[in-house]
Structure formats: structure tokens, C-alpha cells
Short mmCIF file of C-alpha atoms in Angstrom, two decimals:
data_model
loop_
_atom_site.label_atom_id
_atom_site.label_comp_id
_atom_site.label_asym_id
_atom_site.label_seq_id
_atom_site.Cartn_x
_atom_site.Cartn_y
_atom_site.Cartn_z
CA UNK A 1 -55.99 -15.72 46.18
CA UNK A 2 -56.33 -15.07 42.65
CA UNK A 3 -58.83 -11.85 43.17
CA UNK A 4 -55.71 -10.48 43.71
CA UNK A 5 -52.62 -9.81 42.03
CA UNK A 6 -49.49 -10.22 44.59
CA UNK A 7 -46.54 -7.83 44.67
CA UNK A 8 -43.14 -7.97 44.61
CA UNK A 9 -39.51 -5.95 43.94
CA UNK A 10 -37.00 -7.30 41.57
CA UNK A 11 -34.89 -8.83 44.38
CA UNK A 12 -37.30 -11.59 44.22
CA UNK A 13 -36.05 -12.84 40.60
CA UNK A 14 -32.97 -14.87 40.99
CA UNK A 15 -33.21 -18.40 39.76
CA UNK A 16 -35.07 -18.99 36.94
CA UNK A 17 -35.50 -15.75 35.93
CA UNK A 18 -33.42 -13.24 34.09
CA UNK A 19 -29.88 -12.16 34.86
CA UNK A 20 -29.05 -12.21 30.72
CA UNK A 21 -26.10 -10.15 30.38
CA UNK A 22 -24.05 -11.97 33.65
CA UNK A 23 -20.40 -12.36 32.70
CA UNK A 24 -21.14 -11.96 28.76
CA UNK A 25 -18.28 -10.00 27.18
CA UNK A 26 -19.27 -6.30 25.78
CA UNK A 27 -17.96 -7.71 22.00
CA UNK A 28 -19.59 -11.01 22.09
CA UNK A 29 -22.50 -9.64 20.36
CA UNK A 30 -22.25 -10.84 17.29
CA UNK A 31 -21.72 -14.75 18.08
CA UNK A 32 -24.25 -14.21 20.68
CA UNK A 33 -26.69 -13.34 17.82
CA UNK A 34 -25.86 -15.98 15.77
CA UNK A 35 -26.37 -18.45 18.08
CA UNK A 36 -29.35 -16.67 19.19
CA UNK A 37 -30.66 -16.34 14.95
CA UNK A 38 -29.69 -20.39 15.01
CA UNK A 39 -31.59 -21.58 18.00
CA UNK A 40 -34.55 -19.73 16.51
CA UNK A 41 -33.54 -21.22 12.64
CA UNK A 42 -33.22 -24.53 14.40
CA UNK A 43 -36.83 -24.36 15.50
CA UNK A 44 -35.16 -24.81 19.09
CA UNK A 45 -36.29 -22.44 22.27
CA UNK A 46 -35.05 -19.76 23.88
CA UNK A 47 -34.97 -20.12 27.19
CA UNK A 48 -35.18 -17.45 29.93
CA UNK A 49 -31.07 -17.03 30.77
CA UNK A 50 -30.61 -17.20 27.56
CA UNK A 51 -28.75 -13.94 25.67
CA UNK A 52 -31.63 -12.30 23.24
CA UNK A 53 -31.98 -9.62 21.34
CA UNK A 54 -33.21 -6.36 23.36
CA UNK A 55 -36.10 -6.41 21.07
CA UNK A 56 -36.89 -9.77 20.97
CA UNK A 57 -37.38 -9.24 25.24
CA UNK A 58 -39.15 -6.76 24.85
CA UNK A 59 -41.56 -7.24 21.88
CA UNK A 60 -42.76 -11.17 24.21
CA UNK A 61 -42.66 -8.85 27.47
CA UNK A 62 -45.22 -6.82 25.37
CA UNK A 63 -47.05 -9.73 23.89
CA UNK A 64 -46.97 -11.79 27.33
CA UNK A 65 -48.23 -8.94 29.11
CA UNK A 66 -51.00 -8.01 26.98
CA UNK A 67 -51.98 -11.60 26.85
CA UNK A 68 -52.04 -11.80 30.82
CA UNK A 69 -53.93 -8.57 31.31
CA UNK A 70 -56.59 -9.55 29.16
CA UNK A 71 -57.19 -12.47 31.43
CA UNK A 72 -57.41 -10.48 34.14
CA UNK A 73 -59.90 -7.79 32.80
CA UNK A 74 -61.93 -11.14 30.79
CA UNK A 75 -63.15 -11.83 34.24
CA UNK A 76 -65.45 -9.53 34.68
CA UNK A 77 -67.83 -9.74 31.78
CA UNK A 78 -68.73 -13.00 32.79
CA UNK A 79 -68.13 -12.54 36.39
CA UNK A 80 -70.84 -10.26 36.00
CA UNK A 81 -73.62 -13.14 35.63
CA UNK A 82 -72.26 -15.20 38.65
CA UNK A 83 -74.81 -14.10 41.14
CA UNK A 84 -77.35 -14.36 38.24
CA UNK A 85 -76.39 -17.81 37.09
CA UNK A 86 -80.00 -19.81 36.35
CA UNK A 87 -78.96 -22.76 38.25
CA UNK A 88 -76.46 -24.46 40.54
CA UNK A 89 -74.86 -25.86 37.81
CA UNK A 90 -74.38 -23.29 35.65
CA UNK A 91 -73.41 -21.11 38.66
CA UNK A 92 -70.45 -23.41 39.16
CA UNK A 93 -69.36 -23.73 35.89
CA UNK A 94 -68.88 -20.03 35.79
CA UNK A 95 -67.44 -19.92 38.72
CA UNK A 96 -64.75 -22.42 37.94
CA UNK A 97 -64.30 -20.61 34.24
CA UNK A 98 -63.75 -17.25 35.93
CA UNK A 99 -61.01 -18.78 37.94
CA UNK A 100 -58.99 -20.28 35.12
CA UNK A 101 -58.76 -16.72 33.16
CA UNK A 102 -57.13 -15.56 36.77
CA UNK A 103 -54.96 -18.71 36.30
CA UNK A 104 -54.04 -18.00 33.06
CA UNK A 105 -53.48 -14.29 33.99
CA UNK A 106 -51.04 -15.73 36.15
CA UNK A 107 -49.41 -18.28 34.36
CA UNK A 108 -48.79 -15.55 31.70
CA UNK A 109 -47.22 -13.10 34.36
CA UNK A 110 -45.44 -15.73 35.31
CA UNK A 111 -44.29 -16.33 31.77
CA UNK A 112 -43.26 -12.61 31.40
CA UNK A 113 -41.02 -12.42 34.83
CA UNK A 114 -38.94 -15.00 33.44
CA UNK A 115 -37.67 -12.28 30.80
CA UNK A 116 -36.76 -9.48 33.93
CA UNK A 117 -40.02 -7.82 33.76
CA UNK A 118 -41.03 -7.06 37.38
CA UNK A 119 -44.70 -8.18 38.44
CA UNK A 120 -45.91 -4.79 40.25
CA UNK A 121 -44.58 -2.92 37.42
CA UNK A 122 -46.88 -4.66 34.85
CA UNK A 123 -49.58 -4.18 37.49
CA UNK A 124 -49.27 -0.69 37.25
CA UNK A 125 -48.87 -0.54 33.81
CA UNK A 126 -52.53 -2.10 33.24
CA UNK A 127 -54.10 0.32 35.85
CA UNK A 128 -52.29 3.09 34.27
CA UNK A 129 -53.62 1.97 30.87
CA UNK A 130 -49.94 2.32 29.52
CA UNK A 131 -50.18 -1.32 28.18
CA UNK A 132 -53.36 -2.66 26.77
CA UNK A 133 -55.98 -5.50 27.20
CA UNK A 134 -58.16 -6.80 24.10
CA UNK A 135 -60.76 -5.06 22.80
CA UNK A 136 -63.20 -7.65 23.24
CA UNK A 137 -63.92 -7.38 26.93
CA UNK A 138 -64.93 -3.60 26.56
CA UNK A 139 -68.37 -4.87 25.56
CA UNK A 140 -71.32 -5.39 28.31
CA UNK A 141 -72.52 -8.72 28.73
CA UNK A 142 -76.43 -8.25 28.60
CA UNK A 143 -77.88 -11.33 29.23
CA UNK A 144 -76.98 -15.24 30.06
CA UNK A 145 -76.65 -16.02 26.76
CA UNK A 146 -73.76 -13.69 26.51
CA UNK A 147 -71.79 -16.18 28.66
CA UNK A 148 -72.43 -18.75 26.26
CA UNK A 149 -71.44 -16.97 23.27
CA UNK A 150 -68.32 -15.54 24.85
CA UNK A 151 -67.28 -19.15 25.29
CA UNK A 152 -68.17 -20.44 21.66
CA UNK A 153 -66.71 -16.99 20.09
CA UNK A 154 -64.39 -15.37 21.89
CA UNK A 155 -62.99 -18.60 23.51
CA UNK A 156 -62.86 -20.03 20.09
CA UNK A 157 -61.21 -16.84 18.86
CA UNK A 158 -58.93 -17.21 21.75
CA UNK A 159 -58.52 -21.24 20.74
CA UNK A 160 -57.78 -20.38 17.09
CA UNK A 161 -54.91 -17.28 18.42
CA UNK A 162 -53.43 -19.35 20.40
CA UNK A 163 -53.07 -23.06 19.79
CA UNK A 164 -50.00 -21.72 17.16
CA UNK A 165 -48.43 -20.23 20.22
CA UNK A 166 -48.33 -23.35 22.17
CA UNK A 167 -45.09 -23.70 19.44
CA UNK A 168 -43.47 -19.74 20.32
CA UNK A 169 -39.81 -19.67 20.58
CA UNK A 170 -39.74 -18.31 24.01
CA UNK A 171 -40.19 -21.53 25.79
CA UNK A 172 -42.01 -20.11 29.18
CA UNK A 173 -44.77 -18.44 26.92
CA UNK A 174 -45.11 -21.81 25.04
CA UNK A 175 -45.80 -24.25 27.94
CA UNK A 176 -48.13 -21.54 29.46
CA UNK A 177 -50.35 -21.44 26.69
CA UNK A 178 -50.06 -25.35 26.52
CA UNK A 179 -51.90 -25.40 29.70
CA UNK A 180 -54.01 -22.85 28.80
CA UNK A 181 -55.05 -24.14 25.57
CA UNK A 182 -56.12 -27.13 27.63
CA UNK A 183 -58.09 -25.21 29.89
CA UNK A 184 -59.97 -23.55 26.88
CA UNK A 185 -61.58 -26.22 25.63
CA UNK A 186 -63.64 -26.44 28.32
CA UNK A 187 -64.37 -23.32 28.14
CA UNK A 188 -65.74 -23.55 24.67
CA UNK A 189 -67.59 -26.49 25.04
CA UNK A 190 -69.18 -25.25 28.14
CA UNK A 191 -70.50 -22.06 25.84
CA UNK A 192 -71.76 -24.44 23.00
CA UNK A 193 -73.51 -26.83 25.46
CA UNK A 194 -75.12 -23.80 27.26
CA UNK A 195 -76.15 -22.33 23.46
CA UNK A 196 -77.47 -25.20 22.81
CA UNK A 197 -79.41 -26.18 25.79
CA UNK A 198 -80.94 -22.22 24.99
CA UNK A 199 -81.93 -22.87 21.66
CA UNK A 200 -84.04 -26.11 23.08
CA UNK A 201 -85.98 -23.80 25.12
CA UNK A 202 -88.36 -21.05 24.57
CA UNK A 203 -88.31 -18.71 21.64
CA UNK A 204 -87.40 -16.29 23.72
CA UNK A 205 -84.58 -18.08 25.04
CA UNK A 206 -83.48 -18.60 21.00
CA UNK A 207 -84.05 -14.89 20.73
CA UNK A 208 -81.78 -14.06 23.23
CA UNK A 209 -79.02 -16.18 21.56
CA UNK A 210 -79.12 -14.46 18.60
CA UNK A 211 -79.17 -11.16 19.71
CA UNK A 212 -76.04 -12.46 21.75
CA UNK A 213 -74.30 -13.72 18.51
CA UNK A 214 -75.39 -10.80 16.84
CA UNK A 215 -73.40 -8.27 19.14
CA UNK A 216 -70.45 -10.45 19.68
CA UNK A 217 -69.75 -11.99 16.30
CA UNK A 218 -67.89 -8.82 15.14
CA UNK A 219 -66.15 -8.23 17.80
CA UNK A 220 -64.63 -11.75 18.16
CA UNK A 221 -63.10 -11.07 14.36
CA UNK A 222 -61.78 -8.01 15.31
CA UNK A 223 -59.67 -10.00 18.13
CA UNK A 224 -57.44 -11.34 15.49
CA UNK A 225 -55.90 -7.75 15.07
CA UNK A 226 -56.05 -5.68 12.16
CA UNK A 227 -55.29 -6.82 8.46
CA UNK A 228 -52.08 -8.27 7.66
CA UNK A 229 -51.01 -4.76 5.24
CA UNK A 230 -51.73 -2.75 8.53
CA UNK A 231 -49.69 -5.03 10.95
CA UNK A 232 -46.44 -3.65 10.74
CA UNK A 233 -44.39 -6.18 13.10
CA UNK A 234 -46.12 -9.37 11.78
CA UNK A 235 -43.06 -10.21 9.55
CA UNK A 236 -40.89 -9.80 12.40
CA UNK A 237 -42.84 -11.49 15.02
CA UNK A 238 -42.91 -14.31 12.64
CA UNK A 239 -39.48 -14.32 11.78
CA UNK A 240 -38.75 -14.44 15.27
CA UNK A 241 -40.92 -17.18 15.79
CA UNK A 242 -43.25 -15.74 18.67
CA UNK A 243 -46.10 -15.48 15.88
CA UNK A 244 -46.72 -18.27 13.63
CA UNK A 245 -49.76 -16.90 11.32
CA UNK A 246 -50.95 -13.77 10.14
CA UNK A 247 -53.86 -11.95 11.68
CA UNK A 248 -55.98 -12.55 8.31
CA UNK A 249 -54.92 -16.26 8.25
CA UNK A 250 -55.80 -16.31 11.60
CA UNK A 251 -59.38 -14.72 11.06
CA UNK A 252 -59.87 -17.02 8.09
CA UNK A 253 -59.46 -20.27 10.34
CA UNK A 254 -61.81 -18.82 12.82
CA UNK A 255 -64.54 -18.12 10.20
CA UNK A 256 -63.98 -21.51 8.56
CA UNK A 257 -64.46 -23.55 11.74
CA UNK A 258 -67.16 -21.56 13.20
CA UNK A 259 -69.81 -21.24 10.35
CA UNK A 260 -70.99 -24.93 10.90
CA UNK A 261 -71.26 -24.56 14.12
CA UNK A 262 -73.57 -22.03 13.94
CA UNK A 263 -75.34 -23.96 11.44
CA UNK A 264 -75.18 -26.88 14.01
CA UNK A 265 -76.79 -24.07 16.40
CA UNK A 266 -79.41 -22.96 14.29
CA UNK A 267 -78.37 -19.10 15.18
CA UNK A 268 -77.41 -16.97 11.79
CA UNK A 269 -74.23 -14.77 11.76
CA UNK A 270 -74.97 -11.51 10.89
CA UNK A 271 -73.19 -11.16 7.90
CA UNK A 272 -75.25 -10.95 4.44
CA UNK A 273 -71.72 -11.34 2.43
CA UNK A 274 -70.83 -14.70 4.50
CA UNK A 275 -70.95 -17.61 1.78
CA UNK A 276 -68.66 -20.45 0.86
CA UNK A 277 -66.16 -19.82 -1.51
CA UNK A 278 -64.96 -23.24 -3.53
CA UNK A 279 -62.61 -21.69 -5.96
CA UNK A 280 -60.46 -20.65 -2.53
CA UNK A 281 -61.85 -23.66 -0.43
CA UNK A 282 -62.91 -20.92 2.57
CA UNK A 283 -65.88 -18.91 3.40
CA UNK A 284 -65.94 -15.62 2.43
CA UNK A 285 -66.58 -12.59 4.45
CA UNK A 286 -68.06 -9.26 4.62
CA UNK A 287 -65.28 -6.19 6.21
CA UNK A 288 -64.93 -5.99 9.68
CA UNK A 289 -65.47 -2.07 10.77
CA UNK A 290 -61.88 -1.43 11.61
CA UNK A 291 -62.78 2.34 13.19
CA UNK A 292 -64.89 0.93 15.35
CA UNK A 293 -61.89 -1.81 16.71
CA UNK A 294 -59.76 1.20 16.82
CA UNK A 295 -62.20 3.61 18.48
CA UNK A 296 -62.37 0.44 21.37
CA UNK A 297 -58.75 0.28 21.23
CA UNK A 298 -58.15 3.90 22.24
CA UNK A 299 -60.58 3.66 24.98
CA UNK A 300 -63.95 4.88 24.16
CA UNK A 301 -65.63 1.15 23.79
CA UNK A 302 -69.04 0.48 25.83
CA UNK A 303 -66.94 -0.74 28.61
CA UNK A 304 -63.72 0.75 29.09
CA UNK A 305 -63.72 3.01 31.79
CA UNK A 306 -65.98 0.89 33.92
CA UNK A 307 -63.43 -2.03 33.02
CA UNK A 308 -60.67 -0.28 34.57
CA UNK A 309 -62.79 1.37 37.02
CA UNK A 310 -63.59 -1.92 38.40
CA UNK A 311 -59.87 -3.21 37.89
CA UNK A 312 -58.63 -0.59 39.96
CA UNK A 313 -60.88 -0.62 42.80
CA UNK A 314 -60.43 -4.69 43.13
CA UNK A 315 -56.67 -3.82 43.26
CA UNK A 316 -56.79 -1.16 46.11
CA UNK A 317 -59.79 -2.67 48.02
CA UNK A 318 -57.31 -5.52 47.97
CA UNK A 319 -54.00 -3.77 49.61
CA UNK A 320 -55.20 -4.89 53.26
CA UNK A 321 -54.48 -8.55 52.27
CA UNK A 322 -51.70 -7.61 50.58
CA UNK A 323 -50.16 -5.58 53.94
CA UNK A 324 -51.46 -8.45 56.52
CA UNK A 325 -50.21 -11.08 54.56
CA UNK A 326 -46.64 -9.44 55.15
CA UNK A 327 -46.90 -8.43 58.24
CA UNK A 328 -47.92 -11.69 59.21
CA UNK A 329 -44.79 -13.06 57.37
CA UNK A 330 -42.35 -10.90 58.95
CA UNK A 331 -43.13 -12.04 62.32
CA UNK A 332 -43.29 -15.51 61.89
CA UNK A 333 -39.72 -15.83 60.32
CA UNK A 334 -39.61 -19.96 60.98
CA UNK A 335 -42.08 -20.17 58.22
CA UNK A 336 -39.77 -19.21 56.08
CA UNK A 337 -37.69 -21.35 56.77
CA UNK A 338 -34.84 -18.63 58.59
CA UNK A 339 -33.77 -20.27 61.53
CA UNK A 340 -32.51 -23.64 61.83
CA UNK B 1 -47.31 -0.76 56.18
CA UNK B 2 -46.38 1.65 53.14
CA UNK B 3 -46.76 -0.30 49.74
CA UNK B 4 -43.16 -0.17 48.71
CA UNK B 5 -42.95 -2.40 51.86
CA UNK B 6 -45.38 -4.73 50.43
CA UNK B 7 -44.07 -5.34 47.27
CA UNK B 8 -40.94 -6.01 48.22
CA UNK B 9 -42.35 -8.76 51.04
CA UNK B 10 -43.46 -11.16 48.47
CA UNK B 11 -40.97 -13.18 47.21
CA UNK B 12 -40.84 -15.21 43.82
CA UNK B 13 -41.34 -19.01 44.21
CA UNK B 14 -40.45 -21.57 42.01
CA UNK B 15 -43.22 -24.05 41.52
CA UNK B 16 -42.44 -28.13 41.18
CA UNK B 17 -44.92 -31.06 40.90
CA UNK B 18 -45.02 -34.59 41.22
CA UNK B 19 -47.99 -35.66 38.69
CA UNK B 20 -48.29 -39.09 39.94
CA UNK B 21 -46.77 -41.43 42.09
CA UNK B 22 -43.78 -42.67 40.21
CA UNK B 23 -42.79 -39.55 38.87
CA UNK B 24 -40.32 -37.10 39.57
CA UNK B 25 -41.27 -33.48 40.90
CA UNK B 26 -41.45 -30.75 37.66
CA UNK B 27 -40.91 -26.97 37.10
CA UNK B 28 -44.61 -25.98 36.26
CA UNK B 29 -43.43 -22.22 36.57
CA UNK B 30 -43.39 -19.59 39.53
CA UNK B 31 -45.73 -17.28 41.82
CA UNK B 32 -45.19 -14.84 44.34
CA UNK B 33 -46.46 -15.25 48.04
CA UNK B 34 -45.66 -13.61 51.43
CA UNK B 35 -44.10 -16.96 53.21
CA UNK B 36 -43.80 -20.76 51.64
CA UNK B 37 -46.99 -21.90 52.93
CA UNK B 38 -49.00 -18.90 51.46
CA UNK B 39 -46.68 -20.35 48.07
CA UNK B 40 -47.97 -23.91 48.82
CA UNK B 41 -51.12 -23.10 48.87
CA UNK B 42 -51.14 -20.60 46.12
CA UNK B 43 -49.25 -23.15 44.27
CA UNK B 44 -52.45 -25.49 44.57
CA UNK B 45 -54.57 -23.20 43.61
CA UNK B 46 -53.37 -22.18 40.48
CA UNK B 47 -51.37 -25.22 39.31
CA UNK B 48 -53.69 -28.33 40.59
CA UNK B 49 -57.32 -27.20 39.78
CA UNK B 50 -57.87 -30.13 37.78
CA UNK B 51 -55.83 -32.81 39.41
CA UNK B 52 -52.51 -32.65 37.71
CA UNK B 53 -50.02 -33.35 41.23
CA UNK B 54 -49.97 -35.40 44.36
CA UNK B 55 -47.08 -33.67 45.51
CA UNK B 56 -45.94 -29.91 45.57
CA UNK B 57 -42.51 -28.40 46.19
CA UNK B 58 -42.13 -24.36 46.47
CA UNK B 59 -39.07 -23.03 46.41
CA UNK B 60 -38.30 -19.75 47.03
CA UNK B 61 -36.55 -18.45 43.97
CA UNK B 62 -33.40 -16.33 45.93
CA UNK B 63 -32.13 -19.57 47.21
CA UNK B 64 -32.18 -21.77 43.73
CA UNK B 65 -28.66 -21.41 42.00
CA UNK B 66 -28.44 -22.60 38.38
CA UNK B 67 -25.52 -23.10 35.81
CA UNK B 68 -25.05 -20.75 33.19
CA UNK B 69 -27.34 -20.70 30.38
CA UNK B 70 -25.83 -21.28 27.35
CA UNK B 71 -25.82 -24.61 26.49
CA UNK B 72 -22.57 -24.62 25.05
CA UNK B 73 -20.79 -23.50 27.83
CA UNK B 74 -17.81 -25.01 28.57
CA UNK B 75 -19.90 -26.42 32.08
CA UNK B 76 -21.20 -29.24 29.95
CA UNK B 77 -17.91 -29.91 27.96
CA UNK B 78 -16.35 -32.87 30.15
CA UNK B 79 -19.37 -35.14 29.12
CA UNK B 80 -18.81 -34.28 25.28
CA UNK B 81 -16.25 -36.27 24.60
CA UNK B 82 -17.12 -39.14 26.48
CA UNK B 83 -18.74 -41.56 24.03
CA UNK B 84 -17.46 -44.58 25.68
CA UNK B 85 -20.15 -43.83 28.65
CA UNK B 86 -22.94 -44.91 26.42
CA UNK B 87 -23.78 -48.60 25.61
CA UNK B 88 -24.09 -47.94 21.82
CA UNK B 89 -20.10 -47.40 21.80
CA UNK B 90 -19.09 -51.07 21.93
CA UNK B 91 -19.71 -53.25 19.15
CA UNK B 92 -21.18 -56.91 20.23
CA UNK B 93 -21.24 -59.66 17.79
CA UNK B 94 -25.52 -59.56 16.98
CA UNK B 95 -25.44 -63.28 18.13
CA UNK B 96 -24.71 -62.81 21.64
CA UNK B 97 -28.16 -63.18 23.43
CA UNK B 98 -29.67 -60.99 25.84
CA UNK B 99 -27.11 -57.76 25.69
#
């Protein structure tokens, strides 16, 4: 199922979904806000009936959708080495890893219905690349040690973004990534323990995680977003709870917990400025090339086009399903449940 | 089958589990399928990969009604004022055993 990405109008969101402005009086505004500014003061959640802020909806539609997308489009760097996996074992972990980003695509979409935002219409906002995906998954994955370092750096990347979210004010967003920070340790562990079984083997093998670490090691800093003085809505994300660190602090943690694991790995990150700092108590680092993140950004990374080339194709080779599945529902009406 | 038809064929279900025996059935969250047992399965799929139920409910969304959200609304009220409904309301001398 989760190849592809079901469909449906806005009829379908009744229950626990959004109908925010039923029966709300046009002046209660203001004692809607307050309550709203308190829940958030409170360190309580909002939940998704709840009256909000038309900003607030749409600034975690944005951030939920984003998120979810770039599950979506993360499956196919690494679903790239499937058929090429060096063992039965391997070939299942994969396997298994590439189905949890679809999960987590979903969970996420999930997530962002519960605010009113309709599932085919963030769909076609991804294959119409009028909302984005990160960066990080317009770079080619070369060789098996890619899939190894994706799930030490970019998972821990991912870990490092997100574990803070598990605590966002917008309670469906928060349980999703509870269950999908669970799911991401595995995936990071499963990278390290491949890494490491590589650098047991064959200088070649060693060679090939270097080069891996040396490609994506920039990249996975650049996934934090860009520095605090050029993140305009970080102080309002934060104040509205649905970010909890900056995008430097952020970037800091990652470099902090990763250098001794690479040390652990015996791989060197390519960065001649990286050294420990003990007047600040964290590693220092060199400047991450910010044109390049926004070059990517804008579309012209190694990957792009064939990322959403491949996105879109999945999505339309998939509409026969999609029109069975329905017709096959609309004549068997006792399975759901319409007569007595 | 023109897409418009599609879309508006899959329904949004609301997803419940029972983690173990002994527990009640929970909201894990919500995914959209043709018919309930495309949801069930669905529902396994994305919410069970790594054993968390025994039991799943689907639900499709349309037929769920809720209360309002607000938790202050006046819905909730009649239990507010009802302190005498909890055990910690009567005072016991501490001497009397088992209570």
C-alpha cells in the first residue's frame, strides 16, 4: 500500500479533524486567543478542534507537510540499492527502513489533515514543487556505503531535529514524531553497524566509507536550515512552541554527538577547522557553503529533477490501483458497512 | 473512472488499537482507504510493523461524532462542581483500617 499515496475530497474529514470555526462567535476572537496564547504559556497542547490562530494552522500545515514529503522523496536514495543489497540481510533491512520513511510520510499526512488540510491537495502540491522536500535527498547515492552513512548522518541529523518536536504544541505532530523518533533509532544504528562492519573489511571497502562521509557530511549540516540571523520565523515558531531550538543550536548538538562517533569509526570528517573548543565546551566548525544549500533548495541539486521525475511517475503509474480499488468499493457496498 | 471520482472514493478512517490484552483500544491517528477492510489492512500495515496491537478498530471518520473542543465548554461543567464524587472529599479519622 504505501508505494502509493491514497486520495481523498474534504468530505472525508469529519471527526477528528478540523471543523475550527463551528458555532464560534465572529467577536470571540480575542478570548479565543487568550486561551489559545495560555494553553501554549501553559506548556499544554493544542489539539486539532481546537480555535488557533490562522497562522499558527498554517505555519504546522507547512512544517507537517514538508516533514511528510521528505519521507516520501527519502525513499528513493536508498531504495535505489535494494536490488543491489550485498546480502539477504542487508537486503531486508533496507527493505524494512524504506517502509518506515513511507510510514512516517504517512503518519505526518496524517498529522497535517487533522488541521483541514486535504490529502490530494498536499499531493499535488509536492508534484507541483509548490511545497518543498529537504535538500538532502537531492544527492545520488553512489555506492552501499551511502546507505550506511545516510543512516548514521542524515538519520542522526533527522534524530537530533526532531527528538525536540516529540514536545510541539500541536499535539497530532507531537505523538507522530514520538513514533517516529522510535523508528529512527533503528535506523541509525542499522547505518553505524553497516559502517562499521565496512571499515572491518577491505581497504577498499574503508575507502568507500570515506568517500561516502566525505560527500554527505555537509549536506547533513545543511539539514538543520540556515543560520539562526537568516531564519526569520525561528522566534515565532518558538514562541509558538512548534520549534524548540534554533537551527545553529540544533547543528551544534549534531556536531557534538557525532565527532566521536566518527572517531569510534575510524573515518575523518572533512573539515580541517573541526577541533574541540573547551572555553565553549563544543567542537568547533568550519562554514557550511550556504549557496550551495540554497542552489539545492531552488532546484538545481544533483538530484532534483530525477527526484520528482521519479515521484511523479510512481504517482500516475499508480492511478490504476487507485481507480480499481474504488470501483471495487462501490460495488460491494456491504463492506462498508451500508446495509443492515 | 475520472480522478475527481477517485479522490473523493477514499474515505478518512480513524485508526484505534488494543496494545495488549488488557488494554483498552487507542486513537493511533487516521488513513484513507477505499472500504474498511482496505482500512484494516492499511491500518496494519502502517501502525503494527513492529508489534504494537493485537486488536484493530477502523472507523470511518464521517460516522464518529465528538463534543465540542474547548475544554471549557459548558459540556463538561455538570462534573465541576461535583467534589463529593471523589473519595478524597470525606475526611476519615487516619485510624480507621483498611479505607
Amino acid at each position: 500500500m504505501l508505494t502509493m499515496v491514497p486520495k481523498t475530497g474534504p468530505e472525508g474529514m469529519v471527526a477528528m479533524t478540523a471543523h475550527p470555526e463551528d458555532g464560534l462567535p465572529e467577536d470571540g476572537t480575542g478570548q479565543l486567543q487568550a486561551h489559545f496564547d495560555e494553553t501554549i504559556e501553559r506548556g499544554r497542547r493544542i489539539e486539532p478542534r481546537d480555535w488557533m490562530p490562522d497562522a499558527y494552522r498554517s505555519t504546522v500545515i507547512r512544517q507537517i507537510a514538508q516533514h511528510a514529503h521528505s519521507e516520501i522523496i527519502g525513499m528513493q536514495p536508498e531504495g535505489n540499492w535494494i536490488t543491489r543489497a550485498p546480502s539477504l540481510r542487508r537486503k531486508a533491512i533496507l527493505i524494512a527502513k524504506v517502509q518506515d520513511e513511507a510510514g512516517h510520510g504517512m503518519y505526518l499526512y496524517s498529522a497535517a489533515e487533522t488541521l483541514g488540510a486535504d490529502r490530494a491537495d498536499l499531493t499535488d502540491k509536492l508534484l507541483n514543487g509548490r511545497q518543498k522536500y529537504s535538500s538532502i535527498f537531492n544527492y545520488p547515492t553512489l555506492t552501499y556505503a551511502d546507505v550506511g552513512v545516510i543512516g548514521w548522518l542524515v538519520d542522526g541529523a533527522a534524530i537530533c531535529n526532531q527528538v525536540p518536536l516529540c514536545r510541539s504544541s500541536y499535539g497530532p505532530y507531537a505523538r507522530a514524531m514520538v513514533r517516529i523518533c522510535k523508528e529512527e533509532s533503528f535506523h541509525q544504528r542499522q547505518g553505524f553497524e553497516l559502517l562499521l562492519t565496512m571499515m572491518r573489511g577491505s581497504a577498499a571497502q574503508r575507502a568507500m566509507v570515506q568517500d561516502a562521509t566525505n560527500r554527505f557530511w555537509w549536506p547533513s549540516l545543511m539539514m538543520f536550515g540556515p543560520p539562526d540571523d537568516q531564519s526569520p520565523h525561528t522566534a515565532q515558531s518558538m514562541a509558538w512552541g512548534i520549534k524548540r531550538h534554533t537551527n545553529d543550536e540544533l547543528r551544534q548538538r549534531f556536531v557534538d554527538m557525532t565527532v566521536p562517533q566518527a572517531d569510534k569509526l575510524g573515518v575523518t570528517l572533512p573539515d580541517p577547522e573541526l577541533k574541540w573548543n573547551a572555553e565553549r565546551g563544543h567542537y568547533d566548525f568550519g562554514s557550511v557553503d550556504w549557496d550551495e544549500f540554497m542552489a539545492v533548495v531552488k532546484g538545481n541539486g544533483p538530484c532534483n529533477a530525477q527526484r520528482m521525475a521519479r515521484r511523479r511517475a510512481a504517482h500516475e503509474e499508480g492511478a490504476w490501483v487507485r481507480e480499481a480499488a474504488a470501483a471495487y468499493a462501490a460495488k460491494h457496498p456491504l463492506r462498508r458497512g451500508e446495509a443492515a | 473512472m475520472a480522478e475527481d471520482q477517485v479522490r473523493s472514493g477514499w474515505p478518512l478512517y480513524e485508526v484505534f488499537l488494543r496494545g495488549k490484552r488488557g488494554l483498552n483500544h487507542v486513537h493511533v491517528g487516521s488513513l484513507h482507504a477505499a472500504d474498511p477492510q482496505m482500512a484494516l489492512r492499511h491500518a496494519r500495515d502502517l501502525y503494527t510493523r513492529r508489534n504494537e496491537g493485537v486488536s484493530i478498530w477502523v472507523v470511518a471518520a464521517a460516522d464518529i461524532t465528538a463534543s465540542s473542543p474547548d475544554e471549557k465548554d459548558p459540556f463538561f461543567a455538570p462534573s465541576g462542581d461535583k467534589v463529593y464524587r471523589h473519595p478524597t472529599f470525606y475526611r476519615i479519622p487516619a485510624d480507621v483500617p483498611h479505607m
